[in-house]
Short mmCIF file of N, CA, C and O in Angstrom, two decimals:
data_model
loop_
_atom_site.label_atom_id
_atom_site.label_comp_id
_atom_site.label_asym_id
_atom_site.label_seq_id
_atom_site.Cartn_x
_atom_site.Cartn_y
_atom_site.Cartn_z
N UNK A 1 -85.43 -67.90 -29.85
CA UNK A 1 -85.33 -67.35 -28.50
C UNK A 1 -85.77 -68.40 -27.23
O UNK A 1 -86.96 -68.63 -27.32
N UNK A 2 -85.28 -68.85 -26.00
CA UNK A 2 -85.58 -70.07 -24.93
C UNK A 2 -86.41 -69.46 -24.48
O UNK A 2 -86.50 -67.88 -24.54
N UNK A 3 -87.72 -69.51 -23.69
CA UNK A 3 -88.03 -69.33 -22.71
C UNK A 3 -87.97 -68.64 -21.48
O UNK A 3 -88.06 -67.39 -21.24
N UNK A 4 -86.51 -69.47 -20.86
CA UNK A 4 -85.61 -68.55 -20.31
C UNK A 4 -84.82 -67.55 -20.44
O UNK A 4 -85.40 -66.43 -19.69
N UNK A 5 -84.67 -67.08 -21.70
CA UNK A 5 -84.03 -65.91 -21.97
C UNK A 5 -85.11 -65.36 -22.70
O UNK A 5 -85.48 -63.90 -22.25
N UNK A 6 -86.56 -65.42 -22.87
CA UNK A 6 -87.49 -64.72 -23.11
C UNK A 6 -88.28 -63.77 -21.46
O UNK A 6 -88.34 -62.93 -21.86
N UNK A 7 -88.60 -65.21 -21.07
CA UNK A 7 -88.73 -64.23 -19.52
C UNK A 7 -87.91 -63.31 -19.41
O UNK A 7 -88.34 -62.26 -18.48
N UNK A 8 -86.70 -63.67 -19.21
CA UNK A 8 -85.24 -62.69 -18.79
C UNK A 8 -85.43 -61.64 -19.44
O UNK A 8 -85.41 -60.13 -18.92
N UNK A 9 -86.17 -61.38 -20.51
CA UNK A 9 -85.70 -60.34 -21.59
C UNK A 9 -87.09 -59.28 -21.18
O UNK A 9 -87.14 -58.17 -20.86
N UNK A 10 -88.13 -60.30 -20.54
CA UNK A 10 -89.71 -59.51 -20.64
C UNK A 10 -89.58 -59.38 -19.15
O UNK A 10 -90.05 -57.95 -18.95
N UNK A 11 -89.50 -59.63 -18.66
CA UNK A 11 -88.52 -59.34 -17.16
C UNK A 11 -87.75 -58.38 -16.68
O UNK A 11 -88.28 -57.14 -16.27
N UNK A 12 -86.74 -57.62 -17.91
CA UNK A 12 -85.93 -56.98 -17.73
C UNK A 12 -86.78 -55.47 -18.33
O UNK A 12 -85.88 -54.71 -17.87
N UNK A 13 -87.54 -55.42 -19.40
CA UNK A 13 -88.55 -54.56 -19.61
C UNK A 13 -89.75 -54.36 -18.50
O UNK A 13 -89.64 -52.44 -19.24
N UNK A 14 -90.01 -54.71 -17.64
CA UNK A 14 -91.16 -53.93 -16.96
C UNK A 14 -90.31 -52.94 -16.07
O UNK A 14 -91.07 -51.92 -16.29
N UNK A 15 -89.07 -52.79 -15.59
CA UNK A 15 -88.63 -51.71 -14.98
C UNK A 15 -88.77 -50.53 -16.11
O UNK A 15 -89.77 -49.21 -15.85
N UNK A 16 -88.29 -50.55 -17.41
CA UNK A 16 -87.83 -49.29 -18.03
C UNK A 16 -89.97 -48.84 -18.66
O UNK A 16 -89.86 -47.87 -18.59
N UNK A 17 -90.73 -49.96 -18.69
CA UNK A 17 -92.05 -49.64 -19.10
C UNK A 17 -92.64 -49.33 -17.75
O UNK A 17 -93.29 -48.04 -17.64
N UNK A 18 -92.09 -49.73 -16.76
CA UNK A 18 -93.08 -48.37 -15.44
C UNK A 18 -92.59 -47.24 -15.54
O UNK A 18 -93.23 -46.00 -15.13
N UNK A 19 -91.54 -47.13 -15.50
CA UNK A 19 -90.62 -45.37 -15.56
C UNK A 19 -91.04 -45.08 -16.96
O UNK A 19 -91.58 -43.51 -16.25
N UNK A 20 -90.98 -45.59 -18.25
CA UNK A 20 -91.78 -45.00 -18.58
C UNK A 20 -93.28 -44.68 -19.07
O UNK A 20 -93.71 -43.44 -19.28
N UNK A 21 -94.20 -45.03 -18.01
CA UNK A 21 -95.49 -45.13 -18.13
C UNK A 21 -95.52 -43.70 -16.79
O UNK A 21 -96.36 -42.89 -16.63
N UNK A 22 -94.73 -44.21 -15.98
CA UNK A 22 -94.85 -42.88 -15.08
C UNK A 22 -94.75 -41.42 -15.43
O UNK A 22 -94.96 -40.38 -15.39
N UNK A 23 -93.15 -41.42 -16.54
CA UNK A 23 -93.04 -40.66 -17.22
C UNK A 23 -94.32 -40.11 -18.13
O UNK A 23 -94.07 -38.67 -16.94
N UNK A 24 -94.54 -40.45 -18.21
CA UNK A 24 -95.59 -40.25 -18.85
C UNK A 24 -96.60 -39.64 -18.90
O UNK A 24 -97.50 -38.63 -18.51
N UNK A 25 -97.31 -40.50 -17.39
CA UNK A 25 -98.22 -39.97 -16.40
C UNK A 25 -98.13 -38.60 -15.63
O UNK A 25 -98.92 -37.04 -15.89
N UNK A 26 -96.52 -38.12 -15.15
CA UNK A 26 -96.18 -37.01 -14.96
C UNK A 26 -96.14 -35.93 -15.91
O UNK A 26 -97.05 -35.03 -15.94
N UNK A 27 -95.74 -35.99 -16.98
CA UNK A 27 -96.02 -35.22 -17.98
C UNK A 27 -97.27 -34.84 -18.49
O UNK A 27 -97.59 -33.55 -18.65
N UNK A 28 -98.25 -35.54 -18.72
CA UNK A 28 -99.41 -35.65 -19.18
C UNK A 28 -100.50 -34.51 -17.81
O UNK A 28 -101.51 -34.01 -18.37
N UNK A 29 -100.25 -35.35 -16.92
CA UNK A 29 -101.00 -34.24 -15.71
C UNK A 29 -100.06 -32.88 -15.63
O UNK A 29 -101.26 -32.15 -15.36
N UNK A 30 -99.28 -32.59 -15.93
CA UNK A 30 -98.65 -31.57 -15.63
C UNK A 30 -99.19 -30.65 -16.76
O UNK A 30 -99.12 -29.57 -16.65
N UNK A 31 -99.61 -31.17 -18.13
CA UNK A 31 -100.18 -30.98 -18.58
C UNK A 31 -101.73 -30.11 -19.60
O UNK A 31 -101.70 -29.91 -20.31
N UNK A 32 -102.50 -30.60 -17.71
CA UNK A 32 -103.52 -30.77 -18.69
C UNK A 32 -104.00 -29.53 -18.73
O UNK A 32 -103.64 -28.74 -17.31
N UNK A 33 -104.88 -29.29 -19.47
CA UNK A 33 -105.83 -28.17 -19.68
C UNK A 33 -105.00 -27.55 -20.58
O UNK A 33 -105.36 -25.99 -21.44
N UNK A 34 -103.67 -27.59 -20.95
CA UNK A 34 -102.49 -26.77 -21.82
C UNK A 34 -103.18 -27.11 -22.81
O UNK A 34 -103.53 -29.10 -24.12
N UNK A 35 -103.23 -26.03 -24.47
CA UNK A 35 -103.20 -26.76 -25.72
C UNK A 35 -102.28 -27.46 -25.85
O UNK A 35 -101.12 -26.90 -25.98
N UNK A 36 -102.74 -28.37 -27.25
CA UNK A 36 -101.54 -29.00 -28.09
C UNK A 36 -100.82 -28.10 -28.98
O UNK A 36 -101.62 -27.15 -29.47
N UNK A 37 -99.41 -27.64 -28.89
CA UNK A 37 -98.67 -27.23 -29.96
C UNK A 37 -97.04 -27.55 -30.43
O UNK A 37 -96.75 -28.94 -29.42
N UNK A 38 -96.46 -26.91 -30.12
CA UNK A 38 -94.86 -27.51 -31.10
C UNK A 38 -94.56 -27.70 -29.48
O UNK A 38 -93.77 -29.11 -29.71
N UNK A 39 -94.68 -27.30 -28.80
CA UNK A 39 -94.14 -27.01 -27.27
C UNK A 39 -94.53 -28.96 -26.32
O UNK A 39 -93.63 -29.57 -26.21
N UNK A 40 -95.72 -28.46 -26.80
CA UNK A 40 -96.56 -30.11 -25.94
C UNK A 40 -95.83 -31.00 -26.85
O UNK A 40 -95.89 -32.09 -25.97
N UNK A 41 -96.01 -31.28 -28.34
CA UNK A 41 -95.10 -32.06 -28.82
C UNK A 41 -93.61 -32.73 -28.25
O UNK A 41 -93.60 -33.54 -28.00
N UNK A 42 -93.38 -31.79 -27.77
CA UNK A 42 -91.54 -31.78 -27.72
C UNK A 42 -91.77 -32.85 -26.09
O UNK A 42 -91.31 -33.61 -25.66
N UNK A 43 -92.03 -32.40 -25.57
CA UNK A 43 -92.44 -32.84 -24.09
C UNK A 43 -93.34 -33.89 -24.50
O UNK A 43 -92.85 -34.92 -23.30
N UNK A 44 -94.38 -34.32 -25.08
CA UNK A 44 -95.02 -35.25 -25.11
C UNK A 44 -93.56 -36.66 -25.67
O UNK A 44 -93.39 -37.59 -25.15
N UNK A 45 -92.79 -36.11 -26.77
CA UNK A 45 -92.64 -37.26 -27.17
C UNK A 45 -90.89 -37.38 -25.79
O UNK A 45 -90.16 -38.36 -26.28
N UNK A 46 -90.88 -36.79 -24.85
CA UNK A 46 -90.33 -37.05 -23.84
C UNK A 46 -90.51 -38.53 -23.27
O UNK A 46 -89.67 -39.65 -22.83
N UNK A 47 -91.63 -39.18 -23.79
CA UNK A 47 -92.54 -39.72 -22.96
C UNK A 47 -92.15 -41.21 -23.91
O UNK A 47 -91.52 -42.26 -23.56
N UNK A 48 -91.79 -41.09 -25.80
CA UNK A 48 -91.69 -41.57 -26.33
C UNK A 48 -89.55 -41.71 -26.27
O UNK A 48 -89.86 -43.12 -26.48
N UNK A 49 -89.34 -41.36 -26.20
CA UNK A 49 -87.72 -40.53 -25.86
C UNK A 49 -87.27 -42.21 -24.45
O UNK A 49 -86.31 -42.70 -24.91
N UNK A 50 -87.90 -42.11 -23.32
CA UNK A 50 -87.59 -43.11 -22.92
C UNK A 50 -87.66 -44.16 -22.89
O UNK A 50 -86.60 -45.42 -22.54
N UNK A 51 -87.87 -44.89 -24.27
CA UNK A 51 -87.56 -46.27 -24.70
C UNK A 51 -87.31 -46.62 -26.62
O UNK A 51 -87.00 -47.27 -26.72
N UNK A 52 -87.76 -45.23 -27.16
CA UNK A 52 -87.68 -45.55 -28.71
C UNK A 52 -85.87 -44.78 -28.69
O UNK A 52 -85.64 -44.84 -29.67
N UNK A 53 -85.86 -43.82 -27.81
CA UNK A 53 -84.25 -42.90 -28.19
C UNK A 53 -84.62 -42.20 -29.13
O UNK A 53 -85.02 -42.75 -30.76
N UNK A 54 -85.09 -40.74 -29.21
CA UNK A 54 -85.36 -40.08 -30.82
C UNK A 54 -84.02 -39.38 -31.61
O UNK A 54 -83.93 -38.70 -32.33
N UNK A 55 -82.59 -40.14 -31.10
CA UNK A 55 -81.89 -39.64 -31.70
C UNK A 55 -81.63 -40.87 -33.03
O UNK A 55 -80.44 -41.00 -33.40
N UNK A 56 -82.66 -42.07 -33.21
CA UNK A 56 -82.42 -43.08 -33.99
C UNK A 56 -82.10 -43.90 -33.89
O UNK A 56 -82.06 -45.06 -34.18
N UNK A 57 -80.58 -44.28 -31.93
CA UNK A 57 -80.44 -45.40 -31.90
C UNK A 57 -81.26 -46.39 -30.83
O UNK A 57 -82.63 -46.06 -30.69
N UNK A 58 -80.34 -46.83 -30.31
CA UNK A 58 -81.19 -47.67 -29.25
C UNK A 58 -81.35 -49.37 -29.82
O UNK A 58 -80.42 -49.65 -30.96
N UNK A 59 -81.92 -50.05 -28.77
CA UNK A 59 -81.47 -51.74 -29.33
C UNK A 59 -82.83 -52.52 -28.48
O UNK A 59 -83.33 -52.00 -27.37
N UNK A 60 -83.20 -53.19 -29.18
CA UNK A 60 -84.44 -53.79 -28.54
C UNK A 60 -85.87 -53.46 -29.08
O UNK A 60 -86.73 -54.13 -28.94
N UNK A 61 -86.42 -52.01 -28.70
CA UNK A 61 -87.47 -51.04 -29.07
C UNK A 61 -86.98 -50.73 -30.46
O UNK A 61 -85.87 -49.87 -30.85
N UNK A 62 -88.28 -51.12 -31.30
CA UNK A 62 -87.59 -50.21 -32.79
C UNK A 62 -87.93 -48.91 -32.90
O UNK A 62 -88.44 -48.09 -31.81
N UNK A 63 -86.98 -48.23 -33.27
CA UNK A 63 -86.72 -46.70 -34.10
C UNK A 63 -88.61 -46.19 -34.17
O UNK A 63 -88.67 -46.37 -35.22
N UNK A 64 -88.82 -45.14 -33.96
CA UNK A 64 -89.91 -44.47 -34.38
C UNK A 64 -89.21 -43.38 -35.46
O UNK A 64 -90.19 -43.14 -35.76
N UNK A 65 -87.90 -42.85 -35.35
CA UNK A 65 -87.18 -41.87 -36.52
C UNK A 65 -87.56 -42.52 -37.45
O UNK A 65 -87.48 -43.69 -37.91
N UNK A 66 -87.95 -41.00 -38.54
CA UNK A 66 -88.43 -41.19 -39.94
C UNK A 66 -89.54 -41.88 -40.15
O UNK A 66 -89.41 -42.68 -41.83
N UNK A 67 -90.26 -42.17 -39.29
CA UNK A 67 -91.90 -43.19 -39.93
C UNK A 67 -92.30 -42.23 -40.36
O UNK A 67 -93.96 -42.80 -41.19
N UNK A 68 -92.36 -40.95 -40.21
CA UNK A 68 -93.23 -39.88 -40.66
C UNK A 68 -94.96 -39.49 -40.06
O UNK A 68 -95.52 -40.31 -39.53
N UNK A 69 -95.55 -38.38 -40.14
CA UNK A 69 -97.12 -37.88 -39.01
C UNK A 69 -97.55 -39.39 -39.33
O UNK A 69 -98.41 -38.98 -38.46
N UNK A 70 -98.00 -39.22 -40.49
CA UNK A 70 -99.33 -39.95 -40.46
C UNK A 70 -99.20 -41.09 -40.21
O UNK A 70 -100.10 -41.33 -39.38
N UNK A 71 -97.99 -41.90 -40.50
CA UNK A 71 -97.92 -43.23 -39.74
C UNK A 71 -97.64 -43.44 -38.34
O UNK A 71 -98.52 -43.94 -38.04
N UNK A 72 -96.98 -42.22 -37.83
CA UNK A 72 -97.30 -42.12 -36.32
C UNK A 72 -98.41 -42.10 -35.46
O UNK A 72 -98.61 -43.02 -34.71
N UNK A 73 -99.29 -41.26 -36.54
CA UNK A 73 -100.69 -40.81 -35.97
C UNK A 73 -101.71 -42.17 -36.23
O UNK A 73 -101.81 -42.61 -34.82
N UNK A 74 -101.19 -42.77 -37.22
CA UNK A 74 -102.42 -43.93 -37.15
C UNK A 74 -101.70 -45.37 -36.35
O UNK A 74 -102.47 -45.73 -36.15
N UNK A 75 -100.39 -45.33 -35.86
CA UNK A 75 -99.96 -46.13 -35.44
C UNK A 75 -100.32 -45.71 -33.31
O UNK A 75 -101.01 -46.62 -33.41
N UNK A 76 -100.46 -44.93 -33.18
CA UNK A 76 -100.64 -44.57 -31.80
C UNK A 76 -102.26 -44.53 -31.80
O UNK A 76 -102.93 -45.27 -31.04
N UNK A 77 -103.11 -44.03 -32.55
CA UNK A 77 -104.31 -44.62 -32.83
C UNK A 77 -104.71 -46.09 -33.14
O UNK A 77 -105.82 -46.24 -32.20
N UNK A 78 -104.00 -47.07 -33.28
CA UNK A 78 -104.07 -48.28 -33.57
C UNK A 78 -103.97 -48.76 -31.99
O UNK A 78 -105.02 -49.75 -31.83
N UNK A 79 -103.25 -48.47 -31.24
CA UNK A 79 -102.70 -48.71 -30.31
C UNK A 79 -103.85 -48.76 -29.25
O UNK A 79 -103.97 -49.21 -28.35
N UNK A 80 -104.45 -47.39 -29.13
CA UNK A 80 -105.42 -46.88 -28.54
C UNK A 80 -106.31 -47.42 -28.66
O UNK A 80 -107.03 -48.22 -27.61
N UNK A 81 -106.86 -48.20 -29.80
CA UNK A 81 -107.79 -48.33 -30.25
C UNK A 81 -107.70 -49.99 -29.98
O UNK A 81 -108.95 -51.36 -30.51
N UNK A 82 -106.77 -50.76 -29.48
CA UNK A 82 -106.20 -51.96 -29.28
C UNK A 82 -106.30 -52.74 -30.45
O UNK A 82 -106.36 -54.23 -30.44
N UNK A 83 -105.84 -52.01 -31.70
CA UNK A 83 -105.95 -52.36 -33.23
C UNK A 83 -104.33 -53.05 -33.55
O UNK A 83 -104.45 -53.96 -33.93
N UNK A 84 -103.60 -52.80 -32.60
CA UNK A 84 -102.28 -53.40 -32.45
C UNK A 84 -101.99 -54.33 -31.13
O UNK A 84 -102.06 -52.58 -30.01
N UNK A 85 -101.46 -55.02 -30.98
CA UNK A 85 -101.51 -55.90 -29.36
C UNK A 85 -100.10 -55.23 -28.97
O UNK A 85 -98.80 -55.69 -29.42
N UNK A 86 -99.84 -54.41 -28.39
CA UNK A 86 -98.95 -54.11 -27.28
C UNK A 86 -99.33 -52.91 -26.09
O UNK A 86 -100.02 -52.22 -26.34
N UNK A 87 -99.35 -54.59 -24.98
CA UNK A 87 -100.13 -53.76 -23.56
C UNK A 87 -99.99 -51.96 -23.07
O UNK A 87 -100.25 -50.73 -22.77
N UNK A 88 -98.38 -51.94 -23.29
CA UNK A 88 -97.38 -50.42 -23.21
C UNK A 88 -98.11 -49.39 -23.74
O UNK A 88 -97.94 -48.42 -23.81
N UNK A 89 -98.06 -49.48 -25.47
CA UNK A 89 -98.40 -48.65 -26.12
C UNK A 89 -100.01 -48.46 -25.37
O UNK A 89 -100.49 -47.29 -26.37
N UNK A 90 -100.21 -49.59 -25.30
CA UNK A 90 -101.92 -49.12 -25.52
C UNK A 90 -102.20 -48.19 -24.41
O UNK A 90 -102.83 -47.06 -24.65
N UNK A 91 -101.57 -48.63 -23.12
CA UNK A 91 -101.63 -47.71 -21.91
C UNK A 91 -101.18 -46.36 -22.35
O UNK A 91 -102.16 -45.26 -21.50
N UNK A 92 -100.00 -46.26 -22.83
CA UNK A 92 -99.80 -44.52 -23.68
C UNK A 92 -100.63 -43.97 -24.27
O UNK A 92 -100.66 -42.58 -23.79
N UNK A 93 -100.75 -45.04 -25.82
CA UNK A 93 -102.15 -43.64 -26.29
C UNK A 93 -103.43 -43.54 -25.26
O UNK A 93 -103.75 -42.23 -25.71
N UNK A 94 -103.54 -44.83 -24.71
CA UNK A 94 -105.46 -43.98 -23.73
C UNK A 94 -104.97 -43.13 -23.27
O UNK A 94 -106.41 -42.24 -23.00
N UNK A 95 -103.71 -42.35 -22.95
CA UNK A 95 -103.47 -41.53 -21.93
C UNK A 95 -104.03 -40.23 -22.94
O UNK A 95 -103.62 -39.03 -22.09
N UNK A 96 -103.68 -40.70 -24.03
CA UNK A 96 -103.37 -39.08 -25.32
C UNK A 96 -104.54 -38.75 -26.03
O UNK A 96 -105.73 -39.58 -26.18
N UNK A 97 -105.06 -37.92 -25.98
CA UNK A 97 -105.91 -37.40 -26.94
C UNK A 97 -105.53 -36.84 -28.07
O UNK A 97 -104.79 -37.15 -28.82
N UNK A 98 -106.81 -36.80 -29.19
CA UNK A 98 -106.09 -37.12 -30.64
C UNK A 98 -105.22 -35.68 -30.58
O UNK A 98 -104.48 -35.75 -31.32
N UNK A 99 -105.33 -34.53 -30.03
CA UNK A 99 -104.66 -33.55 -30.74
C UNK A 99 -103.26 -33.43 -30.16
O UNK A 99 -102.25 -33.36 -31.23
N UNK A 100 -103.16 -34.48 -28.63
CA UNK A 100 -102.08 -34.96 -28.39
C UNK A 100 -101.12 -35.92 -29.25
O UNK A 100 -100.03 -35.64 -30.05
N UNK A 101 -102.04 -36.27 -30.14
CA UNK A 101 -100.96 -37.56 -30.66
C UNK A 101 -100.85 -37.14 -31.83
O UNK A 101 -99.59 -37.10 -31.91
N UNK A 102 -101.92 -36.35 -32.20
CA UNK A 102 -101.10 -35.42 -33.78
C UNK A 102 -100.05 -34.21 -33.18
O UNK A 102 -99.04 -34.26 -34.06
N UNK A 103 -99.66 -34.19 -32.12
CA UNK A 103 -99.14 -32.72 -32.04
C UNK A 103 -97.63 -33.53 -31.80
O UNK A 103 -96.13 -33.00 -32.45
N UNK A 104 -98.08 -35.07 -30.76
CA UNK A 104 -96.54 -35.34 -30.81
C UNK A 104 -95.82 -36.39 -31.83
O UNK A 104 -94.75 -36.15 -32.24
N UNK A 105 -96.88 -37.02 -32.43
CA UNK A 105 -96.60 -37.33 -34.36
C UNK A 105 -95.93 -36.31 -34.91
O UNK A 105 -94.98 -36.64 -35.16
N UNK A 106 -96.66 -35.44 -35.08
CA UNK A 106 -96.12 -33.78 -36.29
C UNK A 106 -94.12 -33.76 -35.17
O UNK A 106 -93.31 -33.21 -36.23
N UNK A 107 -93.97 -33.72 -34.00
CA UNK A 107 -93.00 -33.48 -33.31
C UNK A 107 -91.94 -34.14 -33.62
O UNK A 107 -90.73 -34.01 -34.41
N UNK A 108 -92.23 -35.54 -33.06
CA UNK A 108 -91.13 -37.15 -33.73
C UNK A 108 -91.30 -37.05 -35.54
O UNK A 108 -89.87 -37.50 -35.78
N UNK A 109 -91.82 -36.75 -36.44
CA UNK A 109 -92.29 -36.14 -37.47
C UNK A 109 -90.71 -35.30 -37.94
O UNK A 109 -90.14 -36.13 -38.76
N UNK A 110 -91.13 -34.55 -37.37
CA UNK A 110 -90.28 -33.17 -38.16
C UNK A 110 -88.54 -33.40 -37.16
O UNK A 110 -87.59 -33.77 -37.82
N UNK A 111 -88.19 -34.92 -36.01
CA UNK A 111 -86.88 -35.13 -35.93
C UNK A 111 -86.56 -35.99 -36.84
O UNK A 111 -85.23 -35.71 -36.95
N UNK A 112 -87.18 -36.32 -37.71
CA UNK A 112 -86.94 -37.61 -38.41
C UNK A 112 -86.26 -37.62 -39.52
O UNK A 112 -85.81 -37.31 -40.39
N UNK A 113 -86.63 -35.60 -39.70
CA UNK A 113 -86.69 -35.13 -41.74
C UNK A 113 -85.53 -33.97 -40.91
O UNK A 113 -85.10 -33.10 -42.24
N UNK A 114 -84.76 -33.68 -39.64
CA UNK A 114 -84.11 -33.49 -39.86
C UNK A 114 -82.84 -33.99 -38.57
O UNK A 114 -82.48 -33.62 -37.43
N UNK A 115 -82.59 -34.49 -38.97
CA UNK A 115 -81.19 -35.60 -38.27
C UNK A 115 -79.84 -34.84 -36.96
O UNK A 115 -79.73 -33.97 -38.45
N UNK A 116 -80.03 -35.11 -36.78
CA UNK A 116 -79.02 -34.23 -35.76
C UNK A 116 -77.21 -34.92 -36.02
O UNK A 116 -76.96 -35.87 -35.89
#
């Protein structure tokens, strides 16, 4: 990939990333104080869907459908701890508690086991 193409691709991802982060922050602040549960997992997964699409489709950003609950949980924990290098995912994972990570991972994993 040439430098110009890479820069153009990175530049075009910035509005998507900003939108995803803004959506996530709105969802998280609206959820503050609520106990994690199946409904919270669905609401938090809306943040994932803004980039990853929960129907398994999409281009450019890897699908998270079919990864399984444990793998998703471990991935989010690794992003939060900066063990996996991705600035956007680091910021998103930092905003989630352990309980919220477990809830969203459980919800997303269930979507993969029940294809639409």
